[in-house]
mmCIF file of N, CA and C in Angstrom:
data_model
loop_
_atom_site.group_PDB
_atom_site.id
_atom_site.type_symbol
_atom_site.label_atom_id
_atom_site.label_comp_id
_atom_site.label_asym_id
_atom_site.label_seq_id
_atom_site.Cartn_x
_atom_site.Cartn_y
_atom_site.Cartn_z
ATOM 1 N N SER A 6 1.007 -1.210 0.031
ATOM 2 C CA SER A 6 0.006 0.174 -0.057
ATOM 3 C C SER A 6 0.530 1.396 -0.163
ATOM 4 N N PHE A 7 2.096 1.326 -0.363
ATOM 5 C CA PHE A 7 2.600 2.273 -0.695
ATOM 6 C C PHE A 7 2.485 3.027 -1.834
ATOM 7 N N PHE A 8 2.425 2.650 -2.995
ATOM 8 C CA PHE A 8 2.280 3.085 -3.879
ATOM 9 C C PHE A 8 1.177 4.132 -4.153
ATOM 10 N N PRO A 9 -0.044 3.749 -3.208
ATOM 11 C CA PRO A 9 -1.025 4.926 -3.255
ATOM 12 C C PRO A 9 -0.607 5.828 -2.850
ATOM 13 N N ALA A 10 0.092 5.712 -1.348
ATOM 14 C CA ALA A 10 0.279 7.021 -1.112
ATOM 15 C C ALA A 10 1.233 7.657 -2.198
ATOM 16 N N MET A 11 2.278 7.580 -2.319
ATOM 17 C CA MET A 11 2.508 8.144 -3.440
ATOM 18 C C MET A 11 2.240 8.573 -4.461
ATOM 19 N N THR A 12 1.372 7.834 -4.843
ATOM 20 C CA THR A 12 0.117 8.895 -6.015
ATOM 21 C C THR A 12 -0.215 9.735 -5.437
ATOM 22 N N LYS A 13 -0.918 9.796 -4.460
ATOM 23 C CA LYS A 13 -1.538 10.911 -3.687
ATOM 24 C C LYS A 13 -0.655 11.574 -3.606
ATOM 25 N N ILE A 14 0.634 11.798 -3.361
ATOM 26 C CA ILE A 14 1.378 12.649 -2.714
ATOM 27 C C ILE A 14 2.011 13.522 -4.304
ATOM 28 N N VAL A 15 2.170 12.604 -4.991
ATOM 29 C CA VAL A 15 2.589 13.271 -6.445
ATOM 30 C C VAL A 15 1.256 13.988 -6.916
ATOM 31 N N GLY A 16 0.337 13.624 -6.873
ATOM 32 C CA GLY A 16 -0.882 14.174 -7.503
ATOM 33 C C GLY A 16 -0.986 15.649 -6.765
ATOM 34 N N THR A 17 -0.733 15.918 -5.297
ATOM 35 C CA THR A 17 -0.863 16.745 -4.641
ATOM 36 C C THR A 17 0.166 17.922 -4.793
ATOM 37 N N LEU A 18 1.650 17.298 -5.191
ATOM 38 C CA LEU A 18 2.453 18.160 -5.360
ATOM 39 C C LEU A 18 2.031 18.952 -7.080
ATOM 40 N N GLY A 19 1.908 18.283 -8.201
ATOM 41 C CA GLY A 19 1.819 18.738 -9.168
ATOM 42 C C GLY A 19 3.080 19.141 -9.834
ATOM 43 N N PRO A 20 3.513 20.524 -10.257
ATOM 44 C CA PRO A 20 4.345 21.200 -10.413
ATOM 45 C C PRO A 20 5.542 20.389 -10.179
ATOM 46 N N ARG A 21 5.248 19.967 -8.781
ATOM 47 C CA ARG A 21 6.618 19.795 -8.027
ATOM 48 C C ARG A 21 7.309 18.892 -8.006
ATOM 49 N N SER A 22 6.723 18.241 -9.341
ATOM 50 C CA SER A 22 7.440 16.884 -9.397
ATOM 51 C C SER A 22 8.720 16.467 -8.900
ATOM 52 N N ARG A 23 9.673 17.389 -9.270
ATOM 53 C CA ARG A 23 10.614 17.022 -8.981
ATOM 54 C C ARG A 23 11.046 16.761 -7.376
ATOM 55 N N SER A 24 10.229 16.819 -6.436
ATOM 56 C CA SER A 24 10.206 16.837 -5.128
ATOM 57 C C SER A 24 9.925 15.221 -4.832
ATOM 58 N N VAL A 25 10.069 14.587 -5.972
ATOM 59 C CA VAL A 25 8.802 13.190 -5.553
ATOM 60 C C VAL A 25 10.253 12.551 -5.232
ATOM 61 N N GLU A 26 11.714 13.004 -5.742
ATOM 62 C CA GLU A 26 12.682 11.505 -5.369
ATOM 63 C C GLU A 26 12.793 11.809 -3.740
ATOM 64 N N VAL A 27 12.961 13.706 -3.467
ATOM 65 C CA VAL A 27 13.089 13.738 -2.120
ATOM 66 C C VAL A 27 11.962 13.208 -1.043
ATOM 67 N N ILE A 28 11.056 13.174 -1.576
ATOM 68 C CA ILE A 28 9.765 12.739 -0.526
ATOM 69 C C ILE A 28 10.008 11.179 -0.732
ATOM 70 N N SER A 29 10.532 10.302 -1.357
ATOM 71 C CA SER A 29 10.233 9.033 -1.551
ATOM 72 C C SER A 29 11.262 8.623 -0.582
ATOM 73 N N GLY A 30 12.274 9.264 -0.853
ATOM 74 C CA GLY A 30 13.442 8.982 0.305
ATOM 75 C C GLY A 30 13.317 9.499 1.486
ATOM 76 N N CYS A 31 12.712 10.500 1.812
ATOM 77 C CA CYS A 31 11.855 10.874 3.183
ATOM 78 C C CYS A 31 10.878 9.579 4.021
ATOM 79 N N LEU A 32 9.729 9.254 2.638
ATOM 80 C CA LEU A 32 9.049 7.957 3.057
ATOM 81 C C LEU A 32 10.148 7.258 3.259
ATOM 82 N N LYS A 33 10.997 6.454 2.760
ATOM 83 C CA LYS A 33 11.797 4.864 2.928
ATOM 84 C C LYS A 33 12.374 5.384 3.895
ATOM 85 N N ALA A 34 12.749 6.526 4.456
ATOM 86 C CA ALA A 34 13.733 6.678 5.629
ATOM 87 C C ALA A 34 12.711 6.371 6.817
ATOM 88 N N GLY A 35 11.747 6.816 6.707
ATOM 89 C CA GLY A 35 10.506 6.885 7.849
ATOM 90 C C GLY A 35 9.963 5.389 8.096
ATOM 91 N N MET A 36 9.890 4.391 6.872
ATOM 92 C CA MET A 36 9.251 3.249 6.632
ATOM 93 C C MET A 36 10.389 1.908 7.105
ATOM 94 N N SER A 37 11.502 2.369 6.642
ATOM 95 C CA SER A 37 12.560 1.450 7.215
ATOM 96 C C SER A 37 13.047 1.360 8.857
#
């Protein structure tokens, strides 16, 4: 259920899709 969360975040960011890498890194760090 990790990808649905990412999809929601990406949709929220919109034009700031460049931040996806940073956010994904933060999420991985928080989930690990």
